GROMACS .gro file of N, CA and C in nm:
model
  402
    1UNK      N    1  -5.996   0.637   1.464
    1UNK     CA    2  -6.065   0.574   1.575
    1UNK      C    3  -6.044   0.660   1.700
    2UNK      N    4  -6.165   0.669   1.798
    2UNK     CA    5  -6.191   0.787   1.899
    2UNK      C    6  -6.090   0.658   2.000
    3UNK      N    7  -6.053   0.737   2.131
    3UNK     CA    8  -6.004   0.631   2.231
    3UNK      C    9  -6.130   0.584   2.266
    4UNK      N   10  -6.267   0.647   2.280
    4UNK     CA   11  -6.359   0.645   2.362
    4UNK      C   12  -6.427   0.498   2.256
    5UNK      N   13  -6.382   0.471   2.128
    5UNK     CA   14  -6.456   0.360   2.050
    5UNK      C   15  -6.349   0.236   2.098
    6UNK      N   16  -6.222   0.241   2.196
    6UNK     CA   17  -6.198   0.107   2.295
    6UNK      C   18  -6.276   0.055   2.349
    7UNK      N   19  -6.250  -0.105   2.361
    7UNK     CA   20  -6.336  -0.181   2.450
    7UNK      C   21  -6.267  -0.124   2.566
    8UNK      N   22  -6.368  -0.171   2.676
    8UNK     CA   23  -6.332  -0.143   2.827
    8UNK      C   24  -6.238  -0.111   2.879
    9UNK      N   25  -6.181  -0.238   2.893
    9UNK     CA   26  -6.038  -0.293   2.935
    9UNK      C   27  -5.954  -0.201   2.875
   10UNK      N   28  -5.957  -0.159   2.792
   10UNK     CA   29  -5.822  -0.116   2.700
   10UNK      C   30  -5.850   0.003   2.756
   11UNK      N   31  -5.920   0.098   2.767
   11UNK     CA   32  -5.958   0.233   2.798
   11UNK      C   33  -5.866   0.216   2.964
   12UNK      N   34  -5.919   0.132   3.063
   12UNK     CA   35  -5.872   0.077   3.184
   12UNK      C   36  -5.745   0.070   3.184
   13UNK      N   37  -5.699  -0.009   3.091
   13UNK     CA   38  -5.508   0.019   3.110
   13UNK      C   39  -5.478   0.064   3.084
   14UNK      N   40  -5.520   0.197   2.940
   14UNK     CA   41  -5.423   0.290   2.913
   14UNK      C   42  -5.443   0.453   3.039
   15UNK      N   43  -5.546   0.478   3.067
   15UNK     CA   44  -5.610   0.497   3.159
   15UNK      C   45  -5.499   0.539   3.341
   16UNK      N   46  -5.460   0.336   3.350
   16UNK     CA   47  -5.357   0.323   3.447
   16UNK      C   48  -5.225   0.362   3.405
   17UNK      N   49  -5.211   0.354   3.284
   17UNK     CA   50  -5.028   0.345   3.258
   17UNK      C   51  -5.033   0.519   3.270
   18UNK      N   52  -5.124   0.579   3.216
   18UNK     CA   53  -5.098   0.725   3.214
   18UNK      C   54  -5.123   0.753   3.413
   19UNK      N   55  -5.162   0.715   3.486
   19UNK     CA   56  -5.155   0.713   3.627
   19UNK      C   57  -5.003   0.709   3.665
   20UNK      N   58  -4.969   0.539   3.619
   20UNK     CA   59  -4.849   0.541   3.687
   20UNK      C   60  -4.762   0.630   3.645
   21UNK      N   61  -4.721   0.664   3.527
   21UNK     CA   62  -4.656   0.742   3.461
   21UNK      C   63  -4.679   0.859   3.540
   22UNK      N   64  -4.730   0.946   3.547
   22UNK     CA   65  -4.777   1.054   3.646
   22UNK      C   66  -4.658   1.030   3.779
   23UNK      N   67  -4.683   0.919   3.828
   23UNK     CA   68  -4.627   0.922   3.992
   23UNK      C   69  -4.504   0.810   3.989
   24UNK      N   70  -4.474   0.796   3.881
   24UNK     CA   71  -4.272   0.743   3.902
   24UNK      C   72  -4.210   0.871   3.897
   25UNK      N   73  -4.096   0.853   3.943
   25UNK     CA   74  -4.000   0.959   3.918
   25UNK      C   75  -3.967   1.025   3.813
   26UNK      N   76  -3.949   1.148   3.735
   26UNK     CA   77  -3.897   1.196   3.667
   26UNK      C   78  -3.739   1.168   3.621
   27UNK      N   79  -3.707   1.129   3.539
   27UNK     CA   80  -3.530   1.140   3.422
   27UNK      C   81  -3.474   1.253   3.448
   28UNK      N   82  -3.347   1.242   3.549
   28UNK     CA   83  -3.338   1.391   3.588
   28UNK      C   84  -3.163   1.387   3.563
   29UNK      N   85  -3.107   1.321   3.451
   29UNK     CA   86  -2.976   1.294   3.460
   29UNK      C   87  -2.976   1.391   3.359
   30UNK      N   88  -2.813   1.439   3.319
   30UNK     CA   89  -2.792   1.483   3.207
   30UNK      C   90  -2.724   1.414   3.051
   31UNK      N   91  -2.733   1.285   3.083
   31UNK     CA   92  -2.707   1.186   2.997
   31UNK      C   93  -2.808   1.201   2.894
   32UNK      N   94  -2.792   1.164   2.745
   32UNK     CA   95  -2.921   1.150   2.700
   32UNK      C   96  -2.981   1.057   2.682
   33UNK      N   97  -3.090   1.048   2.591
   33UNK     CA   98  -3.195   0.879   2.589
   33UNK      C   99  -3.209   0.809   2.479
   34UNK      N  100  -3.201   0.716   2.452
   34UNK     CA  101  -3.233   0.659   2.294
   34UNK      C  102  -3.314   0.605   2.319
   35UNK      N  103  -3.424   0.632   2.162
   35UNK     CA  104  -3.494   0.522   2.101
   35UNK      C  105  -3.438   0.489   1.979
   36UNK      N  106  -3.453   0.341   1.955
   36UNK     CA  107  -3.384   0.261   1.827
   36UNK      C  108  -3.497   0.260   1.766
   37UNK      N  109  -3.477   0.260   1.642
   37UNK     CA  110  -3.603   0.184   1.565
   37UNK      C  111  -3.550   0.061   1.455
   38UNK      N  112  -3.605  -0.015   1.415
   38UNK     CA  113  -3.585  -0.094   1.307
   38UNK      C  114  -3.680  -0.097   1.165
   39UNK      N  115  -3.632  -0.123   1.025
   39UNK     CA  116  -3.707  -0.111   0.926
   39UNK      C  117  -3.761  -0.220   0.891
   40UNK      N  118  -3.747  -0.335   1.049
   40UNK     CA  119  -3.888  -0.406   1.022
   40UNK      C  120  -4.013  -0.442   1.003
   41UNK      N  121  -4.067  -0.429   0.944
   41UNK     CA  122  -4.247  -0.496   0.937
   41UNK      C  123  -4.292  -0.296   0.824
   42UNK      N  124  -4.206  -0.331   0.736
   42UNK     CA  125  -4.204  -0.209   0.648
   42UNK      C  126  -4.199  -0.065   0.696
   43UNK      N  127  -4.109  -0.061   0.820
   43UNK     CA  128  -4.101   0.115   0.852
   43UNK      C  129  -3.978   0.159   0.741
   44UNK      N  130  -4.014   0.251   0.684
   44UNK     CA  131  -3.934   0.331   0.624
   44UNK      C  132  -3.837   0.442   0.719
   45UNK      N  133  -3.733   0.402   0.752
   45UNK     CA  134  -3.682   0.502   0.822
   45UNK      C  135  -3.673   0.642   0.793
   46UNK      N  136  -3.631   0.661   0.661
   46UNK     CA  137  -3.596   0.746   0.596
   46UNK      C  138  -3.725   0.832   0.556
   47UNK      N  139  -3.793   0.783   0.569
   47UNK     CA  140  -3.920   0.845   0.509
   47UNK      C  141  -3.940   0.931   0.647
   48UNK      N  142  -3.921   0.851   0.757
   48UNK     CA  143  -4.000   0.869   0.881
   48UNK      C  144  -3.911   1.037   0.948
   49UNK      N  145  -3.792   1.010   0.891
   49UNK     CA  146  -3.713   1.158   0.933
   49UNK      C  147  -3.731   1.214   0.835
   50UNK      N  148  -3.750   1.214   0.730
   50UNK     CA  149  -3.744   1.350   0.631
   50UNK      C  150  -3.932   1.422   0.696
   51UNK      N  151  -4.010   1.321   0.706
   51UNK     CA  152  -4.128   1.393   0.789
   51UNK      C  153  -4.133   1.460   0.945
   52UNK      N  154  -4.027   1.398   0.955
   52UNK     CA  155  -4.003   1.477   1.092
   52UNK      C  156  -3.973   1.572   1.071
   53UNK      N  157  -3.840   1.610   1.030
   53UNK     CA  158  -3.710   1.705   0.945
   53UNK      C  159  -3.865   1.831   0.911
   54UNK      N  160  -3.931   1.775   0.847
   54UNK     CA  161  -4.017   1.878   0.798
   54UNK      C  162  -4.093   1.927   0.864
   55UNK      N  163  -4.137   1.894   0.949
   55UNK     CA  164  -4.194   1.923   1.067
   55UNK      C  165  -4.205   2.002   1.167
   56UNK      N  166  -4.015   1.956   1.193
   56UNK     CA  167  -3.975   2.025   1.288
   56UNK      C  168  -4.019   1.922   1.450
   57UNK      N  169  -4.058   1.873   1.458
   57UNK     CA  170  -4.158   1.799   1.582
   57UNK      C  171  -4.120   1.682   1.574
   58UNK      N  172  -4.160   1.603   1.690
   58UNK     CA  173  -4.181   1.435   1.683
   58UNK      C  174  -4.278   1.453   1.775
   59UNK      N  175  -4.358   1.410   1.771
   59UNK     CA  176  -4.475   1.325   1.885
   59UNK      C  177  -4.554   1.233   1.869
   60UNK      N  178  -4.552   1.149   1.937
   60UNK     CA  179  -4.640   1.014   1.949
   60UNK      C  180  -4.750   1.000   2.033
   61UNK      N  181  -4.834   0.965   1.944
   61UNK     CA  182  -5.001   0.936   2.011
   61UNK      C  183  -4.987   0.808   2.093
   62UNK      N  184  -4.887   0.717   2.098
   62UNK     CA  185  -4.866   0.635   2.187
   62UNK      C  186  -4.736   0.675   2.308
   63UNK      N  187  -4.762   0.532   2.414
   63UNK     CA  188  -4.619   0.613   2.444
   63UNK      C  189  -4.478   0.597   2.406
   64UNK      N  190  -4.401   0.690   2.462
   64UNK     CA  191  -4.282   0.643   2.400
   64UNK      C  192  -4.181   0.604   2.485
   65UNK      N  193  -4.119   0.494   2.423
   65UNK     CA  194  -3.969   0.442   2.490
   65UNK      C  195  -3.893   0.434   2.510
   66UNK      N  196  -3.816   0.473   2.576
   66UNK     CA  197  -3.674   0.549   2.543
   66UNK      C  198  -3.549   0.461   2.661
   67UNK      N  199  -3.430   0.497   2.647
   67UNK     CA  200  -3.397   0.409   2.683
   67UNK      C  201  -3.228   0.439   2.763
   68UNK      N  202  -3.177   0.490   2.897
   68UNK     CA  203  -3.031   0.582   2.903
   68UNK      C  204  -2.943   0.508   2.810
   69UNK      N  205  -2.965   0.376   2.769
   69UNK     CA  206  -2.838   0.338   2.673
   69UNK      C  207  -2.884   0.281   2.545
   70UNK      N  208  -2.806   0.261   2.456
   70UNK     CA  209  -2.831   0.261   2.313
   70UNK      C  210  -2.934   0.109   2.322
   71UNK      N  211  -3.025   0.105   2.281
   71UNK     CA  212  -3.090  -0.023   2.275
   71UNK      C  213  -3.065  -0.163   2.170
   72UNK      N  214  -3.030  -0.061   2.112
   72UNK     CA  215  -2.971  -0.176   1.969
   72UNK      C  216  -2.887  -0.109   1.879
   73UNK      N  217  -2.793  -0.153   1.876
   73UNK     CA  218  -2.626  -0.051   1.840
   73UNK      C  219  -2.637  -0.085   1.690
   74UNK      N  220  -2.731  -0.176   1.629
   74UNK     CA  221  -2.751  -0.202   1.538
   74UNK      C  222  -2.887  -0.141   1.448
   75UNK      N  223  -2.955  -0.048   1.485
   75UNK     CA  224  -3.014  -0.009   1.505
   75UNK      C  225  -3.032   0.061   1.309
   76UNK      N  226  -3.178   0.076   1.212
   76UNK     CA  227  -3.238   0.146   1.136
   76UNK      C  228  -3.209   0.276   1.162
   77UNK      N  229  -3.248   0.315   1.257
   77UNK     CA  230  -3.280   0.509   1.317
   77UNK      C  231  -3.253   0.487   1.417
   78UNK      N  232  -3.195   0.639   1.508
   78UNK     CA  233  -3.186   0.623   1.600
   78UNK      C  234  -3.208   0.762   1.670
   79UNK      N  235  -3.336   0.813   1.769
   79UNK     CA  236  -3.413   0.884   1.811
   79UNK      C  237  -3.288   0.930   1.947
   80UNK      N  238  -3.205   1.070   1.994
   80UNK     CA  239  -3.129   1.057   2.096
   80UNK      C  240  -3.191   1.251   2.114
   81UNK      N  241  -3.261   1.176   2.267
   81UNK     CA  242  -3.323   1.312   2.350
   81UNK      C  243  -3.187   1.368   2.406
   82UNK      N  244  -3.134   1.519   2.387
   82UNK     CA  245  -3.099   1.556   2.466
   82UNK      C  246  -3.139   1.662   2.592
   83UNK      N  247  -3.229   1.650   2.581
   83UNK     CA  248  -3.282   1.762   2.684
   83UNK      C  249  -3.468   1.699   2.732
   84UNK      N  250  -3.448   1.647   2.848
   84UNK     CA  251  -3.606   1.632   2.883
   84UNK      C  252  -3.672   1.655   3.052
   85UNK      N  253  -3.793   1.641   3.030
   85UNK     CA  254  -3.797   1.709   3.192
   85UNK      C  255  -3.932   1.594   3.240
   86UNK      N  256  -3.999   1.510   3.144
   86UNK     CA  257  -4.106   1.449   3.192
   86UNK      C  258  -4.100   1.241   3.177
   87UNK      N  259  -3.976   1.244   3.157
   87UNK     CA  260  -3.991   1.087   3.096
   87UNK      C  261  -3.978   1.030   3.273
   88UNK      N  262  -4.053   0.938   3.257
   88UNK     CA  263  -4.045   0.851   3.396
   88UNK      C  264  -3.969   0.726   3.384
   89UNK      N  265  -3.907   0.755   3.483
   89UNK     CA  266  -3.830   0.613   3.508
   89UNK      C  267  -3.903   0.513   3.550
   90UNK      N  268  -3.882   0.330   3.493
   90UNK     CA  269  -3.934   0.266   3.508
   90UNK      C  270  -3.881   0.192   3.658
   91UNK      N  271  -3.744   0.215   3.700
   91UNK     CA  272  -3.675   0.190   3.769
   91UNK      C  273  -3.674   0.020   3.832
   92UNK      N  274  -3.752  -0.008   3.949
   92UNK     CA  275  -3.752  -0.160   4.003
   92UNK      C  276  -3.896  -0.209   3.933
   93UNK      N  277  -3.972  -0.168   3.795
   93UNK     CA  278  -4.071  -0.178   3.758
   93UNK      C  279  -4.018  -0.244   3.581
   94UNK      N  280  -3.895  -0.205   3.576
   94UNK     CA  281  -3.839  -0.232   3.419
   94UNK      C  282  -3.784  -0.351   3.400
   95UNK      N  283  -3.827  -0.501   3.417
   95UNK     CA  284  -3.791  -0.631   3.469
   95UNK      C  285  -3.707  -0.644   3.357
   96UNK      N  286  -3.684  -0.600   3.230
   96UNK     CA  287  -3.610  -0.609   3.130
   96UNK      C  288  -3.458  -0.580   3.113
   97UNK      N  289  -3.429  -0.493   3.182
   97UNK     CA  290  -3.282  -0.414   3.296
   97UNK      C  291  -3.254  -0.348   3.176
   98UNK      N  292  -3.328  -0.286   3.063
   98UNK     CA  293  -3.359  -0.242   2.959
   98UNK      C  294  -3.293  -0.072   3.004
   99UNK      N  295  -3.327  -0.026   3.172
   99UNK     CA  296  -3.320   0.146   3.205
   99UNK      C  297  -3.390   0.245   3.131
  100UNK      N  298  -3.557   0.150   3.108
  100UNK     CA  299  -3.615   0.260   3.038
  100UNK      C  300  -3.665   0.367   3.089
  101UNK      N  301  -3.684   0.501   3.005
  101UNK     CA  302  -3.758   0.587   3.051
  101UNK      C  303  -3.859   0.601   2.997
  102UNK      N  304  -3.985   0.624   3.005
  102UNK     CA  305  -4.123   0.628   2.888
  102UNK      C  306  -4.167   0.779   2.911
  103UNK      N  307  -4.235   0.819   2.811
  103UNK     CA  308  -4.298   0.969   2.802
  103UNK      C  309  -4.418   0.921   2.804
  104UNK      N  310  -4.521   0.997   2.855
  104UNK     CA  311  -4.646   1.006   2.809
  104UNK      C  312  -4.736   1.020   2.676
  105UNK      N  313  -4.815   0.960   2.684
  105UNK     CA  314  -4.881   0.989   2.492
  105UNK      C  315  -4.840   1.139   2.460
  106UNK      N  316  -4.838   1.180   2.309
  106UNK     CA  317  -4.796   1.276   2.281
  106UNK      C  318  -4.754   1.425   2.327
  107UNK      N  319  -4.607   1.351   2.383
  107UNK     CA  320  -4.548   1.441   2.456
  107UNK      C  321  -4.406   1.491   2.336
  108UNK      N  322  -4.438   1.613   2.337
  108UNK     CA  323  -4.401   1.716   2.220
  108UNK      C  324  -4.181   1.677   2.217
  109UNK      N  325  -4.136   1.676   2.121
  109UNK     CA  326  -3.961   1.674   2.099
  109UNK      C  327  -4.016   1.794   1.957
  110UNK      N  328  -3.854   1.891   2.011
  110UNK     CA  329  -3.811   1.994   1.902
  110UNK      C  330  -3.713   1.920   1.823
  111UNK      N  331  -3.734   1.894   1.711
  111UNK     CA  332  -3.594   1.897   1.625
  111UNK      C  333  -3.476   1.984   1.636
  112UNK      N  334  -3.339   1.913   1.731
  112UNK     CA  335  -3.228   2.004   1.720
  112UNK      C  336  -3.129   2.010   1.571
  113UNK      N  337  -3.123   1.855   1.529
  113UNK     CA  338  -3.011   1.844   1.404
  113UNK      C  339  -3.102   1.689   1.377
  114UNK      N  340  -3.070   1.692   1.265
  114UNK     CA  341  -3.069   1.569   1.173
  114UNK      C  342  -2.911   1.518   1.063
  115UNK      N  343  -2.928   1.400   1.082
  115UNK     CA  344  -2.803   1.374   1.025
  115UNK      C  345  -2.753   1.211   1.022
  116UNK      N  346  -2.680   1.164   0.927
  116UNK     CA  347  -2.692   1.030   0.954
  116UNK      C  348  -2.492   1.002   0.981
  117UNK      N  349  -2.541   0.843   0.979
  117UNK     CA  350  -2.435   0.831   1.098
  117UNK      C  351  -2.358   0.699   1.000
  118UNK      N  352  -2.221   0.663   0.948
  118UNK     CA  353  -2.203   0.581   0.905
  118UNK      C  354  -2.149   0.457   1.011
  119UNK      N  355  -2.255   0.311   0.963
  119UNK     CA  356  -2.177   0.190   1.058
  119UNK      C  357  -2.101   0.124   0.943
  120UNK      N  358  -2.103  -0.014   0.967
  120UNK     CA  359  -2.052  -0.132   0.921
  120UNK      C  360  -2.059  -0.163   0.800
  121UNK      N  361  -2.012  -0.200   0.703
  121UNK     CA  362  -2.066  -0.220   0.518
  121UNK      C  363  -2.076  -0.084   0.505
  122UNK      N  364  -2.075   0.006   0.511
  122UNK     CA  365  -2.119   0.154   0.479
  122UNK      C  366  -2.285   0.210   0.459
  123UNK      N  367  -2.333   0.121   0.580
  123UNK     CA  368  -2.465   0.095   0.620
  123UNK      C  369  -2.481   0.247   0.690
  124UNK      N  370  -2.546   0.342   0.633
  124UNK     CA  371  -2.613   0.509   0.672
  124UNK      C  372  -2.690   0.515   0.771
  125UNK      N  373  -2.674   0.523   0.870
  125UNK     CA  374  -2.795   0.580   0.943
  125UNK      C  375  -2.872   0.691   1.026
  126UNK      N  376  -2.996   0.762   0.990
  126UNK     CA  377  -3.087   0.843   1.035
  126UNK      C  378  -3.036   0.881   1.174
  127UNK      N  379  -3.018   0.965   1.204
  127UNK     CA  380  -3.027   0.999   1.346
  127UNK      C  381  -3.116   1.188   1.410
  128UNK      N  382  -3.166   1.195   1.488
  128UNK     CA  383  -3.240   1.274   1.512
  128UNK      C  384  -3.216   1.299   1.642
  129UNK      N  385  -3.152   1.426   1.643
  129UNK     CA  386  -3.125   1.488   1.823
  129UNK      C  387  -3.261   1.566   1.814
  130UNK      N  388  -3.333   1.579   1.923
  130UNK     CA  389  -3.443   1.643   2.015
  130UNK      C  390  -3.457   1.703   2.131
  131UNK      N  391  -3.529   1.772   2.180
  131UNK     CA  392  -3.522   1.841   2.318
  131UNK      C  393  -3.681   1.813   2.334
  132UNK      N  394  -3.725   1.804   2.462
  132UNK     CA  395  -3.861   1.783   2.473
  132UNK      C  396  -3.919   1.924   2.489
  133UNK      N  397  -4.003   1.948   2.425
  133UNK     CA  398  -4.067   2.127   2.434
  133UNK      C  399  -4.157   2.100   2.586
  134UNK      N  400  -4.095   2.215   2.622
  134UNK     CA  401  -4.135   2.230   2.811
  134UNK      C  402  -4.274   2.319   2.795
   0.00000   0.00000   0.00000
């Protein structure tokens, strides 16, 4: 599906979010960012990094969410930017106190390491360090 086969409206807000995004501030800490994911509603985690892994890349045709602290410590996968130069802070706009940062639609991450991480029960998990390609 083209963006241009959106109804109106939808063209209109995605349209604005890529505006605002443009003119918040830039993520300018040296901390890094997480995104969590969960293997609810049938994501295969595992599937989802070995295609990365192969890749080499991550990018999303939507945007992405990211977050200065772990979002869910409980977390399927877990996506941790260390190096970025374009994510905007949501700052007095993030009513969630969430400290997100969002990227723009497909905004390019290098694969640094892959590797998983042992929690609780001896529950494995995916993890994927990135750098955003400048």
């Amino acid at each position: 599906m083209l963006f241009s086969d959106f109804e109106e409206a939808t063209v209109t807000l995605v349209t604005n979010l890529d505006n605002a995004i443009d003119k918040l501030p830039k993520y300018s800490s040296k901390s890094p960012l997480y995104r969590s994911y969960s293997n609810g509603l049938g994501f295969d985690s595992m599937k989802f990094v070995i295609d990365v892994g192969n890749k080499g890349g991550l990018s999303d045709s939507a945007f992405f969410s990211t977050s200065t602290d772990i979002y869910d410590p409980n977390d399927d996968l877990r996506v941790i930017i260390l190096k970025s130069k374009s994510g905007a802070v949501l700052g007095k706009y993030d009513e969630t106190e969430e400290k997100e940062v969002t990227f723009s639609k497909n905004t390019v991450f290098k694969v640094v390491k892959c590797y998983t991480e042992r929690r609780e029960n001896d529950k494995m998990v995916p993890i994927i360090e990135v750098t955003e390609v400048e």
